[in-house]
Coordinates of C-alpha atoms and ligand atoms in Angstrom, one line a residue:
X27 CA 20.4 6.4 37.6
X28 CA 24.0 7.5 37.3
X29 CA 23.8 11.2 36.2
X30 CA 25.8 12.6 39.1
X31 CA 29.3 12.2 37.6
X32 CA 28.3 13.4 34.1
X33 CA 28.4 17.0 32.7
X34 CA 27.3 16.2 29.1
X35 CA 24.0 14.6 28.2
X36 CA 23.9 11.3 26.3
X37 CA 23.9 11.3 22.6
X38 CA 20.2 10.7 22.0
X39 CA 20.5 8.0 19.3
X40 CA 22.9 6.1 21.6
X41 CA 20.6 6.6 24.6
X42 CA 17.7 5.1 22.7
X43 CA 19.8 2.3 21.2
X44 CA 21.4 1.0 24.4
X45 CA 18.2 0.6 26.3
X46 CA 17.2 -3.0 27.2
X47 CA 13.7 -2.1 28.3
X48 CA 12.1 -3.0 24.9
X49 CA 13.3 -6.5 25.6
X50 CA 13.4 -6.9 29.4
X51 CA 10.0 -5.4 30.3
X52 CA 8.9 -9.0 30.6
X53 CA 11.0 -9.5 33.6
X54 CA 8.6 -7.3 35.6
X55 CA 7.3 -10.1 37.9
X56 CA 10.8 -11.3 38.6
X57 CA 12.1 -7.7 39.2
X58 CA 9.3 -7.0 41.7
X59 CA 9.8 -10.3 43.5
X60 CA 13.5 -9.8 43.8
X61 CA 12.9 -6.2 44.9
X62 CA 10.5 -7.3 47.6
X63 CA 13.1 -9.9 48.8
X64 CA 15.8 -7.2 48.8
X65 CA 13.6 -4.8 50.8
X66 CA 13.2 -7.5 53.4
X67 CA 16.9 -8.0 53.7
X68 CA 17.7 -4.2 54.0
X69 CA 14.9 -3.9 56.6
X70 CA 16.6 -6.6 58.6
X71 CA 19.8 -4.6 58.3
X72 CA 18.0 -1.6 59.8
X73 CA 17.7 0.5 56.6
X74 CA 13.9 0.4 56.6
X75 CA 11.6 0.4 59.5
X76 CA 8.9 -2.2 59.7
X77 CA 6.3 0.4 58.5
X78 CA 8.5 1.5 55.6
X79 CA 8.9 -2.2 54.6
X80 CA 5.2 -2.6 54.5
X81 CA 4.8 0.6 52.4
X82 CA 7.6 -0.6 50.1
X83 CA 6.0 -4.0 49.6
X84 CA 2.6 -2.4 48.9
X85 CA 4.1 -0.1 46.4
X86 CA 5.9 -2.9 44.6
X87 CA 2.7 -5.0 44.4
X88 CA 0.9 -1.9 43.0
X89 CA 3.6 -1.5 40.3
X90 CA 3.0 -5.1 39.2
X91 CA -0.8 -4.8 39.4
X92 CA -0.8 -1.5 37.3
X93 CA 1.4 -3.0 34.6
X94 CA -0.1 -6.3 33.8
X95 CA 1.7 -8.9 31.7
X96 CA -1.0 -10.8 29.9
X97 CA 0.0 -14.4 29.5
X98 CA -2.4 -14.6 26.6
X99 CA -0.6 -11.9 24.7
X100 CA 2.6 -14.0 24.6
X101 CA 5.5 -12.0 23.3
X102 CA 3.6 -8.8 22.5
X103 CA 4.8 -5.7 24.2
X104 CA 2.1 -4.2 26.4
X105 CA 1.2 -0.5 26.0
X106 CA 2.8 0.4 29.3
X107 CA 6.1 -0.9 28.2
X108 CA 6.0 1.2 25.0
X109 CA 5.2 4.5 26.7
X110 CA 8.2 5.0 29.0
X111 CA 11.8 6.4 29.0
X112 CA 13.1 3.7 31.3
X113 CA 16.5 2.3 30.3
X114 CA 15.8 -1.1 31.6
X115 CA 13.4 -3.1 33.8
X116 CA 15.3 -2.0 37.0
X117 CA 15.0 1.6 36.1
X118 CA 11.3 1.2 35.2
X119 CA 10.4 -0.3 38.6
X120 CA 12.2 2.4 40.4
X121 CA 10.4 5.1 38.4
X122 CA 7.0 3.4 38.9
X123 CA 7.7 2.8 42.6
X124 CA 8.5 6.5 43.1
X125 CA 5.1 7.3 41.6
X126 CA 3.5 5.0 44.2
X127 CA 5.4 5.8 47.4
X128 CA 7.5 8.9 46.7
X129 CA 11.0 9.3 47.9
X130 CA 10.9 6.2 50.1
X131 CA 11.4 4.4 46.7
X132 CA 14.9 5.7 46.5
X133 CA 15.9 3.7 49.6
X134 CA 15.3 0.5 47.8
X135 CA 18.5 0.7 45.9
X136 CA 20.5 0.7 49.1
X137 CA 23.1 -2.1 49.1
X138 CA 22.4 -3.4 45.6
X139 CA 23.4 -3.0 42.0
X140 CA 21.7 -3.7 38.7
X141 CA 24.4 -6.2 38.0
X142 CA 23.1 -8.6 40.7
X143 CA 19.5 -7.7 39.9
X144 CA 19.6 -8.8 36.3
X145 CA 21.5 -11.9 37.2
X146 CA 18.7 -12.7 39.8
X147 CA 15.8 -11.8 37.5
X148 CA 17.2 -14.1 34.7
X149 CA 17.6 -17.0 37.1
X150 CA 14.0 -16.6 38.3
X151 CA 12.8 -16.4 34.7
X152 CA 14.6 -19.5 33.6
X153 CA 13.4 -21.4 36.7
X154 CA 9.8 -20.8 35.6
X155 CA 10.6 -21.5 31.9
X156 CA 12.2 -24.9 32.9
X157 CA 9.1 -25.8 35.0
X158 CA 6.8 -25.0 32.1
X159 CA 8.9 -26.9 29.6
X160 CA 8.9 -30.0 31.9
X161 CA 5.1 -29.8 32.1
X162 CA 4.9 -29.6 28.3
X163 CA 7.3 -32.5 27.9
X164 CA 5.3 -34.6 30.3
X165 CA 2.2 -34.0 28.1
X166 CA 4.2 -35.0 25.0
X167 CA 5.5 -38.1 26.7
X168 CA 2.0 -39.0 27.7
X169 CA 0.8 -38.6 24.1
X170 CA 3.5 -40.9 22.9
X171 CA 3.0 -43.6 25.5
X172 CA -0.8 -43.5 24.9
X173 CA -0.2 -43.9 21.2
X174 CA 2.3 -46.7 22.0
X175 CA -0.3 -48.6 24.1
X176 CA -2.9 -48.2 21.3
X177 CA -0.5 -49.6 18.7
X178 CA -0.6 -53.0 20.4
X179 CA 1.3 -55.6 18.5
X180 CA 1.5 -53.6 15.2
X181 CA 4.9 -53.4 13.6
X182 CA 7.0 -51.0 11.6
X183 CA 10.3 -51.6 9.8
X184 CA 13.3 -50.3 11.7
X185 CA 15.9 -48.7 9.5
X186 CA 19.6 -48.4 9.6
X187 CA 21.2 -46.2 6.9
X188 CA 17.5 -45.6 6.0
X189 CA 17.5 -49.1 4.6
X190 CA 14.9 -51.5 6.1
X191 CA 16.6 -53.5 8.9
X192 CA 14.3 -55.5 11.2
X193 CA 10.7 -55.3 12.2
X194 CA 10.0 -53.6 15.5
X195 CA 6.8 -52.9 17.4
X196 CA 5.4 -49.5 16.6
X197 CA 5.4 -49.0 20.4
X198 CA 9.1 -49.7 20.5
X199 CA 9.7 -47.0 17.9
X200 CA 7.6 -44.5 19.8
X201 CA 9.2 -45.3 23.1
X202 CA 12.6 -44.3 21.6
X203 CA 11.3 -40.7 21.7
X204 CA 9.9 -41.2 25.2
X205 CA 13.5 -42.1 26.2
X206 CA 14.8 -38.9 24.7
X207 CA 12.1 -36.8 26.5
X208 CA 13.1 -38.4 29.8
X209 CA 16.7 -37.4 29.3
X210 CA 15.6 -33.9 28.3
X211 CA 13.5 -33.6 31.5
X212 CA 16.4 -34.8 33.6
X213 CA 18.8 -32.4 31.9
X214 CA 16.4 -29.5 32.6
X215 CA 15.8 -30.5 36.2
X216 CA 19.6 -30.8 36.7
X217 CA 20.2 -27.3 35.2
X218 CA 17.4 -25.9 37.4
X219 CA 19.1 -27.3 40.5
X220 CA 22.5 -25.9 39.5
X221 CA 21.1 -22.5 38.7
X222 CA 19.0 -22.1 41.8
X223 CA 21.3 -19.8 43.8
X224 CA 20.7 -16.2 44.7
X225 CA 23.0 -13.5 43.5
X226 CA 21.4 -10.8 45.6
X227 CA 23.9 -9.3 48.0
X228 CA 26.8 -9.6 45.5
X229 CA 26.8 -5.8 44.9
X230 CA 28.3 -4.5 41.6
X231 CA 31.2 -6.9 41.8
X232 CA 32.8 -7.2 45.2
X233 CA 29.8 -7.9 47.5
X234 CA 27.2 -5.6 49.2
X235 CA 28.6 -2.8 51.2
X236 CA 25.9 -3.3 53.8
X237 CA 26.0 -6.0 56.4
X238 CA 23.2 -7.9 54.7
X239 CA 22.0 -11.3 55.7
X240 CA 21.9 -12.8 52.2
X241 CA 20.0 -15.8 53.3
X242 CA 16.9 -13.7 53.8
X243 CA 16.5 -12.9 50.1
X244 CA 17.6 -16.3 49.0
X245 CA 14.9 -17.9 51.2
X246 CA 12.2 -15.5 50.2
X247 CA 12.8 -16.3 46.5
X248 CA 13.0 -20.0 47.1
X249 CA 16.6 -20.2 46.0
X250 CA 18.7 -23.1 47.6
X251 CA 21.3 -20.6 49.0
X252 CA 23.1 -17.4 48.2
X253 CA 25.8 -17.7 45.5
X254 CA 29.3 -18.2 47.0
X255 CA 31.3 -15.6 45.0
X256 CA 30.3 -12.1 44.1
X257 CA 32.5 -11.7 41.0
X258 CA 31.2 -15.0 39.6
X259 CA 27.6 -14.2 40.6
X260 CA 27.4 -10.9 38.8
X261 CA 28.9 -12.2 35.6
X262 CA 28.0 -15.9 35.6
X263 CA 25.5 -16.7 32.8
X264 CA 26.1 -20.5 32.9
X265 CA 22.4 -21.0 33.8
X266 CA 21.4 -19.2 30.6
X267 CA 23.9 -21.2 28.6
X268 CA 22.7 -24.5 30.1
X269 CA 19.1 -23.6 29.6
X270 CA 19.5 -22.7 25.9
X271 CA 21.7 -25.8 25.4
X272 CA 19.2 -28.1 27.1
X273 CA 16.6 -26.6 24.7
X274 CA 18.9 -27.0 21.7
X275 CA 19.3 -30.7 22.5
X276 CA 15.5 -31.0 23.0
X277 CA 15.1 -29.2 19.7
X278 CA 17.3 -31.8 18.0
X279 CA 15.1 -34.6 19.3
X280 CA 11.9 -32.9 18.3
X281 CA 13.3 -32.2 14.9
X282 CA 14.2 -35.9 14.4
X283 CA 10.7 -36.9 15.3
X284 CA 9.3 -34.2 12.9
X285 CA 11.6 -35.4 10.2
X286 CA 10.5 -39.1 10.6
X287 CA 6.8 -38.1 10.5
X288 CA 7.4 -35.9 7.4
X289 CA 9.0 -38.8 5.6
X290 CA 6.5 -41.4 6.8
X291 CA 3.6 -39.3 5.6
X292 CA 4.8 -39.3 2.0
X293 CA 3.2 -41.5 -0.6
X294 CA 6.5 -43.3 -0.8
X295 CA 6.3 -44.6 2.8
X296 CA 2.5 -44.2 3.3
X297 CA 2.8 -45.1 7.0
X298 CA 0.5 -42.3 8.2
X299 CA -2.2 -40.0 7.2
X300 CA -1.5 -36.5 8.3
X301 CA -4.2 -35.1 10.7
X302 CA -6.1 -32.5 8.7
X303 CA -6.4 -30.3 11.8
X304 CA -2.6 -29.8 11.7
X305 CA -1.9 -29.7 7.9
X306 CA -2.5 -27.2 5.1
X307 CA -3.3 -27.4 1.5
X308 CA -1.5 -25.8 -1.4
X309 CA -2.9 -22.7 -3.1
X310 CA -1.5 -24.0 -6.4
X311 CA -1.9 -27.8 -6.3
X312 CA -5.4 -28.9 -5.2
X313 CA -4.3 -32.5 -4.3
X314 CA -1.7 -31.5 -1.7
X315 CA -1.8 -32.0 2.0
X316 CA 1.4 -30.6 3.5
X317 CA 3.0 -31.4 6.8
X318 CA 3.4 -27.8 7.9
X319 CA 3.5 -28.6 11.6
X320 CA 6.4 -31.0 11.4
X321 CA 8.3 -28.8 8.9
X322 CA 7.9 -25.8 11.1
X323 CA 9.1 -27.7 14.1
X324 CA 12.1 -28.9 12.2
X325 CA 12.8 -25.3 11.3
X326 CA 12.3 -23.9 14.8
X327 CA 14.9 -26.3 16.2
X328 CA 17.4 -24.2 14.2
X329 CA 16.5 -21.2 16.3
X330 CA 17.0 -23.2 19.5
X331 CA 20.5 -24.2 18.3
X332 CA 21.2 -20.7 17.2
X333 CA 20.2 -19.2 20.6
X334 CA 22.5 -21.6 22.4
X335 CA 25.5 -20.7 20.3
X336 CA 24.6 -16.9 20.6
X337 CA 24.8 -17.2 24.4
X338 CA 28.0 -19.2 24.3
X339 CA 29.6 -16.7 21.9
X340 CA 28.5 -13.9 24.1
X341 CA 30.1 -15.2 27.3
X342 CA 33.3 -16.5 25.7
X343 CA 36.2 -14.1 26.2
X344 CA 34.4 -11.8 28.7
X345 CA 36.8 -10.7 31.5
X346 CA 35.3 -10.8 35.0
X347 CA 33.0 -9.5 36.1
X348 CA 29.9 -7.7 34.7
X349 CA 30.1 -6.4 31.1
X350 CA 27.4 -4.7 29.2
X351 CA 27.6 -7.4 26.5
X352 CA 25.7 -9.6 28.9
X353 CA 22.6 -7.5 28.2
X354 CA 22.5 -9.2 24.8
X355 CA 21.9 -12.6 26.4
X356 CA 18.3 -11.9 27.3
X357 CA 16.9 -12.1 23.8
X358 CA 18.1 -15.6 23.0
X359 CA 16.9 -16.9 26.3
X360 CA 13.4 -15.4 25.8
X361 CA 13.3 -16.6 22.3
X362 CA 14.2 -20.2 23.3
X363 CA 11.6 -20.1 26.1
X364 CA 8.9 -18.8 23.7
X365 CA 9.9 -21.1 20.9
X366 CA 9.7 -24.3 23.0
X367 CA 6.4 -23.1 24.7
X368 CA 5.0 -22.7 21.2
X369 CA 6.1 -26.1 20.0
X370 CA 4.9 -27.9 23.2
X371 CA 1.6 -26.1 22.8
X372 CA 0.8 -28.1 19.7
X373 CA 3.0 -31.1 19.6
X374 CA 1.2 -33.3 22.2
X375 CA -2.2 -32.8 20.5
X376 CA -0.7 -33.4 17.1
X377 CA 1.0 -36.6 18.3
X378 CA -2.2 -37.8 19.9
X379 CA -4.1 -37.3 16.7
X380 CA -1.7 -39.3 14.4
X381 CA -3.4 -42.1 12.5
X382 CA -1.1 -44.8 11.4
X383 CA -1.6 -47.0 8.4
X384 CA -0.7 -50.3 10.2
X385 CA -1.3 -52.4 7.0
X386 CA 1.3 -50.5 5.1
X387 CA 3.7 -50.7 8.0
X388 CA 3.2 -54.4 8.3
X389 CA 3.7 -55.0 4.6
X390 CA 6.9 -53.0 4.7
X391 CA 8.1 -54.8 7.8
X392 CA 7.4 -58.3 6.4
X393 CA 8.8 -58.0 2.9
X394 CA 12.4 -57.6 1.9
X395 CA 13.9 -60.3 4.1
X396 CA 13.7 -58.3 7.4
X397 CA 13.7 -61.7 9.1
X398 CA 17.2 -62.6 7.8
X399 CA 18.7 -61.8 11.2
X400 CA 16.2 -64.1 12.9
X401 CA 17.1 -66.8 10.3
X402 CA 20.8 -66.4 11.1
X403 CA 20.0 -66.6 14.8
X404 CA 18.1 -69.8 14.2
X405 CA 21.2 -71.4 12.6
X406 CA 23.5 -70.1 15.3
X407 CA 21.1 -71.7 17.9
X408 CA 21.7 -75.0 16.0
X409 CA 25.4 -74.6 16.6
X410 CA 26.5 -73.0 13.3
X411 CA 29.0 -70.2 14.1
X412 CA 27.3 -66.8 13.5
X413 CA 29.7 -65.7 10.7
X414 CA 28.9 -69.0 8.8
X415 CA 25.2 -68.6 9.6
X416 CA 25.3 -65.1 8.2
X417 CA 26.8 -66.4 4.9
X418 CA 24.3 -69.2 4.6
X419 CA 21.3 -67.0 5.1
X420 CA 22.9 -64.5 2.7
X421 CA 22.8 -67.3 0.1
X422 CA 19.2 -68.1 0.9
X423 CA 18.3 -64.4 0.5
X424 CA 20.1 -64.4 -2.9
X425 CA 18.1 -67.4 -4.0
X426 CA 14.9 -65.6 -2.8
X427 CA 15.7 -62.5 -4.8
X428 CA 16.5 -64.5 -7.9
X429 CA 13.2 -66.5 -7.6
X430 CA 11.1 -63.6 -6.2
X431 CA 10.3 -65.3 -2.9
X432 CA 10.6 -64.4 0.8
X433 CA 12.5 -66.7 3.0
X434 CA 9.4 -68.5 4.3
X435 CA 8.5 -69.5 0.7
X436 CA 11.8 -71.3 0.1
X437 CA 11.3 -75.1 0.5
X438 CA 13.1 -77.1 3.2
X439 CA 15.0 -79.3 0.6
X440 CA 16.3 -76.1 -1.1
X441 CA 17.4 -74.7 2.3
X442 CA 19.0 -78.0 3.2
X443 CA 21.1 -77.8 0.1
X444 CA 22.6 -74.6 1.6
X445 CA 23.1 -76.1 5.0
X446 CA 22.1 -79.4 6.7
X447 CA 21.4 -77.4 9.9
X448 CA 18.0 -76.3 8.5
X449 CA 15.1 -78.3 9.9
X450 CA 11.3 -78.1 9.8
X451 CA 11.3 -75.8 12.9
X452 CA 13.0 -73.1 10.8
X453 CA 9.7 -71.7 9.5
X454 CA 8.4 -71.1 13.0
X455 CA 11.6 -69.3 13.9
X456 CA 11.2 -66.7 11.1
X457 CA 7.5 -65.7 11.6
X458 CA 6.9 -62.0 12.3
X459 CA 6.2 -62.9 16.0
X460 CA 9.4 -65.0 16.3
X461 CA 11.4 -62.2 14.6
X462 CA 10.2 -59.8 17.2
X463 CA 10.5 -62.1 20.2
X464 CA 14.0 -63.3 19.5
X465 CA 15.1 -59.8 20.7
X466 CA 14.4 -60.8 24.3
X467 CA 16.7 -58.5 26.2
X468 CA 16.2 -55.4 28.3
X469 CA 15.6 -52.6 25.7
X470 CA 14.8 -55.1 22.9
X471 CA 11.7 -55.3 20.8
X472 CA 10.4 -58.7 22.1
X473 CA 6.7 -58.1 22.8
X474 CA 6.8 -58.7 26.5
X475 CA 9.9 -56.5 26.8
X476 CA 8.1 -53.6 25.1
X477 CA 5.1 -54.0 27.3
X478 CA 7.4 -53.9 30.3
X479 CA 9.2 -50.9 28.8
X480 CA 6.0 -49.0 28.4
X481 CA 5.0 -49.5 32.0
X482 CA 8.5 -48.5 33.1
X483 CA 8.5 -45.3 30.9
X484 CA 5.1 -44.3 32.3
X485 CA 6.2 -44.7 35.9
X486 CA 9.6 -43.0 35.4
X487 CA 8.1 -39.8 34.0
X488 CA 5.7 -39.6 37.0
X489 CA 8.6 -39.8 39.4
X490 CA 10.9 -37.3 37.6
Ligands
LIG516 N1 20.2 -3.8 31.5 C1 21.4 -4.3 32.1 C2 21.6 -5.8 31.6 O1 20.7 -6.3 31.1 C3 21.3 -4.3 33.6 C4 22.6 -4.3 34.3 C5 23.2 -3.0 34.0 N2 24.4 -2.8 34.7 C6 25.3 -1.8 34.4 N3 26.4 -1.8 35.1 N4 25.1 -1.0 33.4 O2 22.7 -6.3 31.7

């Protein structure tokens, strides 16, 4: 590709080591698409005749057809990618195209540089990866909202400081994750919009030396427009940074979900029975059923975070414009895309198959004075200042602990000794239903608010 200026051959170990083809072979579809778009642009500039353009396009299609990327083989390197001396995907396509159409292939590189090619290929790759991730997230969202609908009026304790706080609807708890997913989708869609610009025509650094109409390639590849600055375009990897960062944030959300389910499946909580189809036994302890899926997901979120910091570290401190360091950015991007595809390949079905132990949840949510807040609210509705109400209910809770009774088992005369504001209607104000329904605000766990939130979540995800 660049042998003209050199007298000495490359050190063979170095030559082998600096290749990116063992990694970037999977950009073949993007490289072919970008090459076809570039061919159209140079044809419009008079470098190729209409007949040559047709030959070139046919040759590029054949390169793609002869070297299939099997979706089902995932990250495995196909045989064609092992048996070659190509330095990188750009070199590979040039070699293969020469086999197809002979010397005409050499004209393809007119007016372009590998620096703009790799930037274009990576943008195309990430665009697809974002689309696939959003599809997967929609499935997971759907699983969660279905589970929420099925949970009806069942309750679970909410926790603060991992201490039981107040009862909430199981649906309310599940919809918390639906909210996170919606933010993740919007972040990814936003990153997609910002990254959807075409570097082709930027040349090696200063812009193409040919009077190219850059809008031709941009349009052909469904980019919004050509990038506005050639130095930025050839060295910008913000779209890779944003992509890996979006996935790192998503990984954090998924990891929190995984952590909660791991905890809730323990005998100590007993809120759910792990689906056997997604759990494993222990080779040593016959009684065990282990939460491998949620544990692995929690572990994999570490990779997503690591990849985001790898890309950030790579870019930080690079002078403009292209530097070979940037080649190292491909692996973390591919790994994040593969990792999230793997997770979202199992998480929706796993979520859908969760079986909750609503009895245990209800017992946990109705013992331990989780209605104390509702009790204080009752007093404050009677005109007792909230600080005072808090103290009075605190005294009632202490009495309950000492005599091993919940608040609803303390008699009215006993309560009235603590405050004359207590009346017969107190007991109706601290039932489970009342405890839920007193949170009657947008985003609160009152039953009709949660029903509304569920409807809204379902319609938002459809319109995103
Ligand atoms: N394989 C290179 C990469 O991934 C392609 C660009 C090479 N450009 C260069 N000037 N050596 O970054």
